[in-house]
Structure formats: structure tokens, C-alpha cells
Amino acid sequence: MQNREQWGSKLGFILAASGSAVGIGNIWKFPHMAGQNGGAAFTLVYLLCILVVGLTIVVAELAIGRSTQLSPVGAFEKLAPKTNWKWVGFLGVASAFVILSFYGVVGGWILKYIFVSLTGGFDSLSNDPEAAKSLFVTFTGSTWSPILFQVLFMALCVYVIVNGVKDGIESWSKIMMPIIIILLVVLAVRGLTLEGGIDGLKFLFLPRFEDLNASAIVLALGHSFFTLSLGMGTMITYGSYLNREQNLLNSALWVLALDTAIAMLAGVAIFTTVFALGADPAGGAGLIFFILPSVFPQLAYGSIWGTLFFSLLFMAALTSAISILEVVTAYFIDQKGWSRKKATIQFGVVITIVGVFCSLSLGGGVNITGYFGGTFHHFFGETFFDVMDNLSSKYMLPIGGMFTAIFILMKWTVPSFINEIGQTIIGKEKDASLVSVLCGTAAIVVGFIILNEIIAKVTGNAIIG
Ligand code: TRP
């Protein structure tokens, strides 16, 4: 225990934690959600969710990790010995398996698209989103090619994690995060200087309150959670490599700021380009894989822009994926006494195998949840890929986050939590009430989202949305 690894510097930690937060969620999900749900109106709601619910749970997770110097299972066990709270930790480890299985598949797709763009493969898709779509569907639905790239992506994750906290996670994040920001700025400037690019800014940032409905608010809340990597102990694990000198609140604010800024920058880069070239901004989830590959070749040096874009997306995905794998690795190191290398390789392989089934469910011929299609239509009628995606982001993560907030309130107690934060926020007496209100709000709001989701699943009609 004395030899627990530590981050090398405050900056290193902030870049690693924001590397976890900044991922496919920021660059792919946020722009199209904001674009479709009222532009700045959505962004305002999203910012509110991040500041109230997100910040509270980020600080809570970091504090739990730093105080115990343990990953989730051990952390809950240490703060609440001989209780069932450790199951919140186990839920986190289980979520890591579920998320990384499909996240690794998407990481593989991104890797493949770097090569496609680099070798001029987008050229024939110029101004033809249908052709881009069919390239994507054919590729992801085939058997071997996506698996090959997924395995490559997962091997890179394993490589980074085997090298440890400081020499693996931190040093890679310190290289990749600045590159991500620089590339995004370059792409945003390119977009803004295209004729008509400014219209993309209007689409993204002018508030359209008529497009902001209740389901958009639920969406903003759910996303504020996913984008900050909350609810499965990622931040507990990263917090456990911190020492007492670090200012938790300040670090958490940095992570929030970077995560949000990068999501906005991605929105600017994507929509200015899409508008300038007259492509369909409502491309939704297909925006990245169908629309952009048909847009880039219309620019001068298109294959370079495409390659830069998919490279930065790849780096964002990698720094997130390693944070998910680290939760599993840290569990086997802390609780089972395994070596880092053994834990990472062994479970990297297991997760990759689960991921292969996600990939194969998209057309490769094996959809293990498809067999239940008739019986449990609502859940198991989906592809195995979608089941893993929905199971984690709609249920497991919110449940983990809700229990983290409840844990602070009911078990660890607000004074111990404030003591771990180690600083006054608005005044010694008022802090306890403020923190209680924030944790209470987070628990209730997240609890409501879960309930809403379950009711929608069971009855087919959500309370909201
Ligand atoms: N935050 C990442 C993204 O926006 C995804 C992610 C990484 C994540 N680690 C996580 C989500 C842990 C939930 C839990 O893409």
C-alpha cells in the first residue's frame, strides 16, 4: 500500500482526468445533440446540469478515491466496512466491462477511418452521404475487418495501462490532450474561414427555445453524466492516485472546463464545415461517419482534414478507453493482489472478446441477444451492441452515480466529505447545507432519469420524453 502509484504533477492529473472525460461523447454526441435540440438553449441546460450534478459527483468520486487511496470496491469497503456499499464498487467494475466492450469497437472504427481518409478513400464519397453511409454499414456489418481494428485499439489500451499510472496514463494524456486541442482549433478555424461557415455557429449557438422540450432536458442530464465519466468509479480510481496536497475542487473545475470547451470546439469545427458545404446538419448520429466523410473531400486537401479529424477522435477515444480499463486493472491490483501486467492483459483480452460479440451483432452473423428477440422484445430485441450501450449509459452509470451521492449523504456523511475536500467554499457553516442540497439534488435528479427510463422501457411511454 505504501507503494501506491501517484500522479507526477497536478497538470498531469488534470490532463489524465480530462482525457477520460473528453471522448467520443464530446466530439460525436454533444454536437449533434445540441444542434438538434435547440442550439444554445440546449447548451444552457447542459451547462447547468454539468455545474450542479456533474461537479458534485466529480468531487465526490475524487474525494472517495483520495481519502481511501483505493479503487471503487476497496474504497467503499474501507469507508463502510461490512456493509453492502461495496456493491456500488462492484457495479462500477461490471460497468467497465460493459462500456469498454462496445467503446473498443467504436475505437476500432475510428482507427479504420484514419486509414481510409489517409489513403484517399473518402474521395469517391464527395458530396454523396449515401455512398458514405453504405461504406460505413458494409464495413461495420462485416465479420473480420472491424474485429481486426477493434483488437488493435484494445491492444493500444492495454499497452498504455500496463505502463502504469504515471508512465502510462499520465504521460500519454500529456501528449494527446494538447494535440486534441490544437487539432480542434485548427479544424474550427478552417471551418470558420469557409464561406458560409458562420451559419454553423448560428445553428449551434443561437438559442431556439421552441426546440427545447422535456426530453431534451433529460438528454442533457444523462449526457452531463456520461461526458464526465461518472458513475462507475473512474474518478474514484483516478482520485486514489492523488495526494493530500491537491486542491480537489480546483482540479475538478479544470476537468469540467476542459471537457465543456472541447465539446463546444468540436461543435464549431463540425457545424461550420457542414454548413459551409451545404450538407445535412440534422445527420444526427450519422454525422461523423456518414456526413463528414462526404464533406471532407470537397475541401482542398480534404484527405488531410479528414485524417486530422479522425486522428483527434482516435486520441480522445483512447484516453477515455484507458480510464475504463484502469478501473478493472486497479480492482485486481488492490483487491486481489495481482500484478498490473497480469490484470491488464488478462482482462483486456476478456473485454475484447465480449466486444467481438458486440461487433458481430451488427451484421457479422452472431447476435447473442437476438435469440431472445421474441420473448423480451423491449430489451433483447436490440443488437448485442445496443444492449451493452443502453445497459451502461441508461442504467448502470446513473445507478452508480445516484448511489455515490446517497453514499455521501447517508453513510460517509457530509462533514467527512467536506473534511476531505479540505477547504471552505462559501463559509464554514453554510458549506454543509450547500453540499447536502447538491448531493440531494444530484441523487433525486439522477434517480428520476433512471425511473423515467425504466418506465419508458416497461410501458413504452416515458413520464418525460
Ligand atoms: N467520458 C467519455 C466520453 O465522453 C466516456 C467515458 C470514459 C466514460 N470513461 C467513462 C463514460 C466512464 C462513463 C463512465 O466519451
Coordinates of C-alpha atoms and ligand atoms in Angstrom, one line a residue:
M1 CA 0.0 0.0 0.0
Q2 CA 2.9 2.4 0.8
N3 CA 4.0 2.0 -2.8
R4 CA 0.7 3.1 -4.4
E5 CA 1.4 4.9 -7.6
Q6 CA 0.8 8.6 -7.7
W7 CA 0.4 11.2 -10.4
G8 CA 3.6 13.0 -11.3
S9 CA 2.1 16.5 -11.2
K10 CA -1.2 18.4 -10.9
L11 CA -1.2 19.2 -14.6
G12 CA -0.6 15.6 -15.4
F13 CA -3.6 14.6 -13.2
I14 CA -5.8 17.2 -14.8
L15 CA -4.9 16.1 -18.3
A16 CA -5.4 12.5 -17.4
A17 CA -8.8 13.1 -15.8
S18 CA -10.0 15.4 -18.6
G19 CA -8.6 12.8 -21.0
S20 CA -11.0 10.4 -19.5
A21 CA -13.9 12.9 -19.7
V22 CA -13.1 14.0 -23.3
G23 CA -14.1 11.2 -25.6
I24 CA -16.4 10.1 -28.3
G25 CA -19.2 11.7 -26.2
N26 CA -17.8 15.2 -26.6
I27 CA -16.9 15.1 -30.3
W28 CA -19.7 12.9 -31.6
K29 CA -22.6 13.0 -29.2
F30 CA -22.6 16.6 -27.9
P31 CA -22.5 18.5 -31.3
H32 CA -25.4 16.6 -32.8
M33 CA -27.5 16.7 -29.6
A34 CA -27.0 20.4 -29.2
G35 CA -27.7 21.0 -32.9
Q36 CA -30.9 19.1 -32.9
N37 CA -32.3 20.2 -29.6
G38 CA -32.4 24.0 -29.6
G39 CA -28.8 25.1 -30.0
A40 CA -27.8 27.4 -27.2
A41 CA -31.0 26.6 -25.4
F42 CA -29.8 23.0 -25.0
T43 CA -26.2 24.2 -24.2
L44 CA -27.5 26.3 -21.4
V45 CA -29.4 23.4 -19.8
Y46 CA -26.4 21.2 -20.3
L47 CA -24.1 23.7 -18.6
L48 CA -26.5 23.9 -15.7
C49 CA -26.5 20.1 -15.4
I50 CA -22.7 19.9 -15.5
L51 CA -22.3 22.6 -12.8
V52 CA -24.9 21.2 -10.4
V53 CA -25.0 17.5 -10.8
G54 CA -21.7 16.9 -12.7
L55 CA -19.4 18.9 -10.4
T56 CA -20.9 17.5 -7.3
I57 CA -20.4 13.9 -8.3
V58 CA -16.9 14.5 -9.8
V59 CA -15.7 16.0 -6.5
A60 CA -17.5 13.2 -4.6
E61 CA -15.8 10.5 -6.6
L62 CA -12.4 12.1 -6.4
A63 CA -12.7 12.6 -2.6
I64 CA -13.7 9.0 -2.0
G65 CA -10.7 7.8 -4.0
R66 CA -8.2 10.2 -2.5
S67 CA -9.4 9.5 1.1
T68 CA -9.1 5.8 0.8
Q69 CA -6.3 5.5 -1.7
L70 CA -8.2 2.6 -3.2
S71 CA -10.2 1.8 -6.3
P72 CA -14.0 1.6 -6.0
V73 CA -14.6 -1.8 -4.4
G74 CA -11.9 -1.3 -1.8
A75 CA -12.9 2.3 -1.3
F76 CA -16.5 1.7 -0.4
E77 CA -15.4 -1.3 1.8
K78 CA -13.0 0.9 3.7
L79 CA -15.4 3.8 4.3
A80 CA -18.3 1.5 5.0
P81 CA -16.9 -1.8 6.3
K82 CA -19.1 -4.9 6.3
T83 CA -22.0 -3.2 4.5
N84 CA -23.5 -3.6 1.1
W85 CA -21.9 -0.4 -0.1
K86 CA -19.1 -2.4 -1.7
W87 CA -21.6 -3.5 -4.3
V88 CA -21.6 0.0 -5.7
G89 CA -17.9 -0.6 -6.3
F90 CA -18.6 -3.9 -8.0
L91 CA -21.3 -2.3 -10.1
G92 CA -18.6 0.1 -11.3
V93 CA -16.2 -2.7 -12.3
A94 CA -19.0 -4.5 -14.1
S95 CA -19.9 -1.3 -15.9
A96 CA -16.3 -1.0 -17.1
F97 CA -16.6 -4.4 -18.8
V98 CA -19.9 -3.4 -20.4
I99 CA -18.8 0.0 -21.6
L100 CA -15.4 -0.9 -22.9
S101 CA -16.7 -3.8 -24.9
F102 CA -18.6 -1.6 -27.3
Y103 CA -16.4 1.5 -26.8
G104 CA -13.5 -0.6 -28.1
V105 CA -15.5 -1.5 -31.2
V106 CA -16.1 2.2 -31.9
G107 CA -12.5 2.9 -31.3
G108 CA -11.6 0.4 -33.9
W109 CA -14.0 2.0 -36.4
I110 CA -12.3 5.4 -35.8
L111 CA -8.9 3.8 -36.4
K112 CA -10.1 2.3 -39.6
Y113 CA -11.4 5.7 -40.8
I114 CA -8.0 7.3 -40.2
F115 CA -6.5 4.8 -42.7
V116 CA -9.4 5.3 -45.1
S117 CA -9.0 9.0 -45.1
L118 CA -5.2 8.9 -45.3
T119 CA -5.3 6.7 -48.4
G120 CA -7.8 8.9 -50.2
G121 CA -10.7 6.6 -49.6
F122 CA -13.2 9.4 -48.9
D123 CA -12.6 10.9 -52.4
S124 CA -15.2 8.8 -54.1
L125 CA -17.7 9.8 -51.3
S126 CA -17.5 13.5 -52.2
N127 CA -20.9 15.2 -51.7
D128 CA -22.5 11.7 -51.5
P129 CA -23.6 10.9 -48.0
E130 CA -25.5 7.8 -49.2
A131 CA -22.3 6.3 -50.5
A132 CA -20.6 7.2 -47.2
K133 CA -23.3 5.5 -45.4
S134 CA -23.1 2.4 -47.4
L135 CA -19.3 2.3 -46.9
F136 CA -19.9 2.5 -43.1
V137 CA -22.7 -0.1 -43.0
T138 CA -20.8 -2.5 -45.1
F139 CA -17.6 -2.1 -43.0
T140 CA -19.3 -2.3 -39.6
G141 CA -21.5 -5.2 -40.7
S142 CA -18.7 -7.3 -42.0
T143 CA -17.1 -10.0 -39.9
W144 CA -13.3 -9.7 -39.8
S145 CA -12.3 -6.2 -40.6
P146 CA -13.9 -4.4 -37.7
I147 CA -12.7 -7.0 -35.3
L148 CA -9.1 -6.5 -36.5
F149 CA -9.3 -2.8 -35.8
Q150 CA -11.0 -3.3 -32.5
V151 CA -8.3 -5.7 -31.4
L152 CA -5.7 -3.1 -32.5
F153 CA -7.4 -0.4 -30.5
M154 CA -7.7 -2.6 -27.4
A155 CA -4.1 -3.6 -27.7
L156 CA -3.1 0.0 -27.6
C157 CA -5.2 0.5 -24.4
V158 CA -3.6 -2.5 -22.8
Y159 CA -0.2 -1.2 -23.7
V160 CA -0.8 2.2 -22.1
I161 CA -2.3 0.7 -18.9
V162 CA 0.5 -1.9 -18.5
N163 CA 2.9 1.1 -18.3
G164 CA 1.2 2.3 -15.2
V165 CA -0.3 5.5 -13.8
K166 CA 2.5 8.0 -14.3
D167 CA 4.4 6.4 -17.2
G168 CA 1.3 5.1 -19.0
I169 CA -1.9 7.1 -18.4
E170 CA -0.3 10.4 -17.4
S171 CA 2.4 10.6 -20.0
W172 CA 0.1 9.6 -22.8
S173 CA -2.6 12.1 -21.7
K174 CA 0.0 14.8 -21.5
I175 CA 0.9 14.2 -25.2
M176 CA -2.6 13.5 -26.6
M177 CA -4.7 16.2 -24.8
P178 CA -2.7 19.1 -26.2
I179 CA -2.7 17.6 -29.7
I180 CA -6.5 17.1 -29.5
I181 CA -7.0 20.8 -28.6
I182 CA -4.6 22.0 -31.2
L183 CA -6.2 19.9 -34.0
L184 CA -9.7 21.0 -32.9
V185 CA -8.7 24.7 -33.0
V186 CA -7.2 24.2 -36.5
L187 CA -10.3 22.5 -37.7
A188 CA -12.5 25.1 -36.2
V189 CA -10.6 27.9 -37.8
R190 CA -10.7 26.1 -41.1
G191 CA -14.5 25.8 -40.8
L192 CA -15.0 29.4 -39.7
T193 CA -13.0 30.7 -42.6
L194 CA -15.0 28.7 -45.2
E195 CA -17.7 30.8 -46.9
G196 CA -21.0 30.2 -45.1
G197 CA -19.3 28.6 -42.2
I198 CA -20.7 31.2 -39.8
D199 CA -24.2 29.7 -40.3
G200 CA -23.0 26.7 -38.5
L201 CA -22.3 28.9 -35.5
K202 CA -25.8 30.2 -35.6
F203 CA -27.2 26.6 -35.7
L204 CA -25.1 25.6 -32.8
F205 CA -25.3 28.7 -30.6
L206 CA -28.4 30.8 -31.3
P207 CA -30.9 29.7 -28.7
R208 CA -34.1 28.2 -30.2
F209 CA -36.2 27.6 -27.1
E210 CA -39.0 26.1 -29.2
D211 CA -36.8 23.1 -30.0
L212 CA -36.0 22.5 -26.3
N213 CA -38.5 20.1 -25.0
A214 CA -38.6 18.0 -21.8
S215 CA -36.9 15.0 -23.4
A216 CA -34.0 17.3 -24.5
I217 CA -33.6 18.2 -20.8
V218 CA -33.4 14.6 -19.8
L219 CA -30.9 14.1 -22.6
A220 CA -28.8 16.9 -21.4
L221 CA -28.7 15.5 -17.9
G222 CA -27.8 12.0 -19.0
H223 CA -25.1 13.3 -21.2
S224 CA -23.6 15.5 -18.5
F225 CA -23.1 12.3 -16.7
F226 CA -21.6 10.3 -19.5
T227 CA -19.3 13.0 -20.7
L228 CA -17.7 13.4 -17.3
S229 CA -17.1 9.7 -17.0
L230 CA -19.2 9.4 -13.9
G231 CA -21.0 6.6 -12.2
M232 CA -18.6 3.7 -12.4
G233 CA -15.7 4.8 -10.2
T234 CA -13.4 6.1 -12.9
M235 CA -12.9 9.3 -10.9
I236 CA -12.6 7.3 -7.7
T237 CA -9.8 5.3 -9.2
Y238 CA -8.0 8.4 -10.7
G239 CA -8.6 10.2 -7.3
S240 CA -6.9 7.3 -5.5
Y241 CA -3.6 8.2 -7.1
L242 CA -3.8 11.8 -5.7
N243 CA -2.0 13.1 -2.6
R244 CA -3.5 15.4 0.1
E245 CA -1.8 18.5 -1.3
Q246 CA -4.0 18.6 -4.3
N247 CA -6.9 21.0 -4.4
L248 CA -9.8 18.8 -5.4
L249 CA -12.3 21.5 -6.2
N250 CA -9.9 23.4 -8.4
S251 CA -8.9 20.3 -10.2
A252 CA -12.5 19.2 -10.8
L253 CA -13.3 22.7 -12.2
W254 CA -10.4 22.3 -14.6
V255 CA -11.7 19.0 -15.8
L256 CA -15.2 20.4 -16.3
A257 CA -13.9 23.4 -18.1
L258 CA -11.7 21.4 -20.5
D259 CA -14.4 18.9 -21.1
T260 CA -17.0 21.5 -21.9
A261 CA -14.7 23.7 -24.0
I262 CA -13.6 20.7 -26.1
A263 CA -17.3 19.7 -26.7
M264 CA -18.0 23.3 -27.9
L265 CA -14.9 23.4 -30.1
A266 CA -15.9 20.2 -31.7
G267 CA -19.3 21.6 -32.4
V268 CA -17.8 24.6 -34.0
A269 CA -15.4 22.6 -36.1
I270 CA -18.1 20.2 -37.3
F271 CA -21.0 22.6 -38.0
T272 CA -19.1 25.4 -39.7
T273 CA -17.8 22.8 -42.1
V274 CA -21.1 21.0 -42.6
F275 CA -22.9 24.3 -43.2
A276 CA -20.3 25.8 -45.5
L277 CA -20.6 22.8 -47.8
G278 CA -24.4 22.6 -47.6
A279 CA -24.5 19.1 -46.0
D280 CA -27.3 18.0 -43.8
P281 CA -26.8 19.2 -40.2
A282 CA -29.5 17.0 -38.9
G283 CA -27.5 14.0 -39.8
G284 CA -27.7 13.1 -36.1
A285 CA -25.8 10.1 -35.0
G286 CA -24.6 9.6 -38.6
L287 CA -23.0 13.0 -38.7
I288 CA -19.5 11.7 -38.0
F289 CA -19.4 8.5 -40.1
F290 CA -21.8 9.4 -43.0
I291 CA -21.8 13.2 -43.4
L292 CA -18.2 14.2 -42.6
P293 CA -16.6 11.6 -44.9
S294 CA -18.7 13.1 -47.7
V295 CA -17.9 16.7 -46.7
F296 CA -14.1 16.5 -46.3
P297 CA -13.3 15.5 -49.9
Q298 CA -15.0 18.8 -51.0
L299 CA -12.3 20.8 -49.3
A300 CA -8.9 21.5 -50.7
Y301 CA -6.5 18.9 -49.1
G302 CA -9.6 17.0 -48.0
S303 CA -7.9 13.8 -47.1
I304 CA -5.6 15.7 -44.8
W305 CA -8.5 17.4 -42.9
G306 CA -10.3 14.0 -42.7
T307 CA -7.2 12.3 -41.4
L308 CA -6.7 15.0 -38.8
F309 CA -10.3 14.8 -37.6
F310 CA -10.3 11.1 -37.2
S311 CA -6.9 11.2 -35.6
L312 CA -8.1 13.6 -32.9
L313 CA -11.2 11.5 -32.4
F314 CA -9.0 8.4 -32.0
M315 CA -6.9 10.1 -29.3
A316 CA -10.0 11.3 -27.5
A317 CA -11.4 7.7 -27.6
L318 CA -8.1 6.2 -26.4
T319 CA -7.6 8.5 -23.4
S320 CA -11.2 7.6 -22.4
A321 CA -10.9 3.9 -23.0
I322 CA -7.8 3.6 -20.9
S323 CA -9.6 5.2 -17.9
I324 CA -12.3 2.5 -18.2
L325 CA -9.7 -0.3 -18.4
E326 CA -7.8 1.2 -15.4
V327 CA -10.9 0.6 -13.2
V328 CA -10.7 -3.1 -13.9
T329 CA -7.0 -3.3 -13.5
A330 CA -7.0 -1.3 -10.3
Y331 CA -9.6 -3.6 -8.8
F332 CA -7.5 -6.7 -9.4
I333 CA -4.3 -5.0 -8.1
D334 CA -6.0 -3.5 -5.0
Q335 CA -8.3 -6.3 -4.0
K336 CA -6.7 -9.5 -5.4
G337 CA -3.0 -8.5 -5.2
W338 CA -2.4 -9.2 -8.9
S339 CA 0.4 -7.6 -10.8
R340 CA -0.6 -4.7 -13.1
K341 CA 0.6 -6.5 -16.2
K342 CA -1.3 -9.7 -15.5
A343 CA -4.5 -7.9 -14.6
T344 CA -4.4 -5.6 -17.6
I345 CA -3.6 -8.3 -20.2
Q346 CA -6.0 -10.9 -18.9
F347 CA -9.0 -8.6 -18.6
G348 CA -8.1 -6.6 -21.7
V349 CA -8.4 -9.9 -23.5
V350 CA -11.7 -10.8 -21.8
I351 CA -13.2 -7.3 -22.7
T352 CA -12.0 -7.6 -26.2
I353 CA -13.8 -11.0 -26.6
V354 CA -17.0 -9.5 -25.3
G355 CA -16.5 -6.7 -27.7
V356 CA -16.1 -9.1 -30.6
F357 CA -19.7 -10.2 -29.9
C358 CA -20.8 -6.5 -30.0
S359 CA -19.2 -6.1 -33.3
L360 CA -20.6 -9.4 -34.7
S361 CA -24.1 -8.4 -33.7
L362 CA -24.1 -5.6 -36.3
G363 CA -24.2 -7.9 -39.3
G364 CA -21.3 -10.3 -38.8
G365 CA -23.7 -13.1 -38.1
V366 CA -23.8 -13.6 -34.4
N367 CA -26.2 -11.6 -32.3
I368 CA -26.5 -13.4 -28.9
T369 CA -29.3 -11.1 -27.7
G370 CA -31.2 -11.6 -30.9
Y371 CA -32.2 -15.1 -29.9
F372 CA -34.3 -13.6 -27.2
G373 CA -35.9 -11.2 -29.6
G374 CA -39.4 -12.6 -29.5
T375 CA -39.5 -13.1 -25.7
F376 CA -38.3 -9.9 -24.2
H377 CA -38.8 -7.7 -27.1
H378 CA -38.2 -4.4 -25.4
F379 CA -34.7 -5.2 -24.3
F380 CA -33.3 -8.2 -26.1
G381 CA -34.7 -7.4 -29.5
E382 CA -31.8 -5.0 -29.9
T383 CA -28.4 -5.9 -31.2
F384 CA -25.9 -7.0 -28.5
F385 CA -24.0 -3.8 -29.3
D386 CA -27.0 -1.6 -28.5
V387 CA -27.8 -3.7 -25.4
M388 CA -24.4 -3.0 -24.0
D389 CA -24.6 0.7 -24.9
N390 CA -28.0 1.2 -23.4
L391 CA -27.4 -1.0 -20.3
S392 CA -24.4 1.1 -19.3
S393 CA -25.4 4.6 -20.2
K394 CA -29.1 4.4 -19.3
Y395 CA -29.0 2.2 -16.3
M396 CA -25.6 1.2 -14.8
L397 CA -23.9 4.6 -14.8
P398 CA -26.8 6.6 -13.5
I399 CA -27.4 4.0 -10.8
G400 CA -23.8 4.2 -9.8
G401 CA -23.9 8.0 -9.7
M402 CA -27.1 8.1 -7.7
F403 CA -25.7 5.8 -5.1
T404 CA -22.5 7.8 -4.9
A405 CA -24.5 10.9 -4.0
I406 CA -26.6 8.9 -1.5
F407 CA -23.4 7.4 0.0
I408 CA -22.0 10.9 0.8
L409 CA -25.3 11.9 2.4
M410 CA -26.2 8.8 4.4
K411 CA -23.0 6.8 5.0
W412 CA -19.8 8.7 4.7
T413 CA -21.5 11.9 5.9
V414 CA -21.2 15.4 4.7
P415 CA -18.7 16.6 7.3
S416 CA -16.2 13.8 6.5
F417 CA -16.6 14.6 2.8
I418 CA -16.0 18.4 3.4
N419 CA -13.1 17.5 5.6
E420 CA -11.6 15.5 2.7
I421 CA -12.1 18.4 0.3
G422 CA -10.2 20.4 2.8
Q423 CA -11.3 23.9 2.1
T424 CA -14.2 26.2 2.7
I425 CA -16.4 27.0 -0.2
I426 CA -18.9 29.7 0.9
G427 CA -18.3 29.7 4.7
K428 CA -17.8 27.1 7.3
E429 CA -21.4 26.6 8.5
K430 CA -23.1 27.1 5.2
D431 CA -20.9 24.5 3.4
A432 CA -22.6 21.6 5.0
S433 CA -26.1 22.7 3.9
L434 CA -24.8 23.6 0.4
V435 CA -23.2 20.1 0.0
S436 CA -26.3 18.4 1.3
V437 CA -28.5 20.2 -1.1
L438 CA -26.2 19.5 -4.0
C439 CA -25.9 15.8 -3.2
G440 CA -29.6 15.5 -2.6
T441 CA -30.4 17.2 -5.9
A442 CA -28.0 15.0 -7.7
A443 CA -29.5 11.9 -6.2
I444 CA -33.1 12.9 -6.9
V445 CA -32.5 14.1 -10.4
V446 CA -30.5 11.1 -11.4
G447 CA -32.9 8.8 -9.7
F448 CA -35.7 10.4 -11.8
I449 CA -33.9 9.8 -15.0
I450 CA -33.4 6.1 -14.2
L451 CA -37.1 5.8 -13.2
N452 CA -38.1 7.6 -16.4
E453 CA -36.0 5.2 -18.5
I454 CA -37.4 2.1 -16.7
I455 CA -41.0 3.2 -17.1
A456 CA -40.4 4.0 -20.8
K457 CA -38.9 0.5 -21.3
V458 CA -41.7 -1.3 -19.5
T459 CA -44.7 0.7 -20.6
G460 CA -43.5 2.2 -23.8
N461 CA -44.3 5.6 -22.5
A462 CA -41.9 7.8 -20.5
I463 CA -43.0 10.3 -17.9
I464 CA -40.9 12.8 -19.8
G465 CA -39.8 12.4 -23.4
Ligands
TRP1 N1 -16.5 10.4 -21.0 C1 -16.2 9.6 -22.1 C2 -16.8 10.2 -23.3 O1 -17.3 11.3 -23.3 C3 -16.6 8.2 -22.0 C4 -16.2 7.6 -20.7 C5 -15.0 7.3 -20.3 C6 -17.0 7.1 -19.7 N2 -14.9 6.7 -19.1 C7 -16.2 6.6 -18.7 C8 -18.3 7.2 -19.5 C9 -16.7 6.1 -17.5 C10 -18.9 6.7 -18.3 C11 -18.0 6.2 -17.4 O2 -16.8 9.7 -24.4

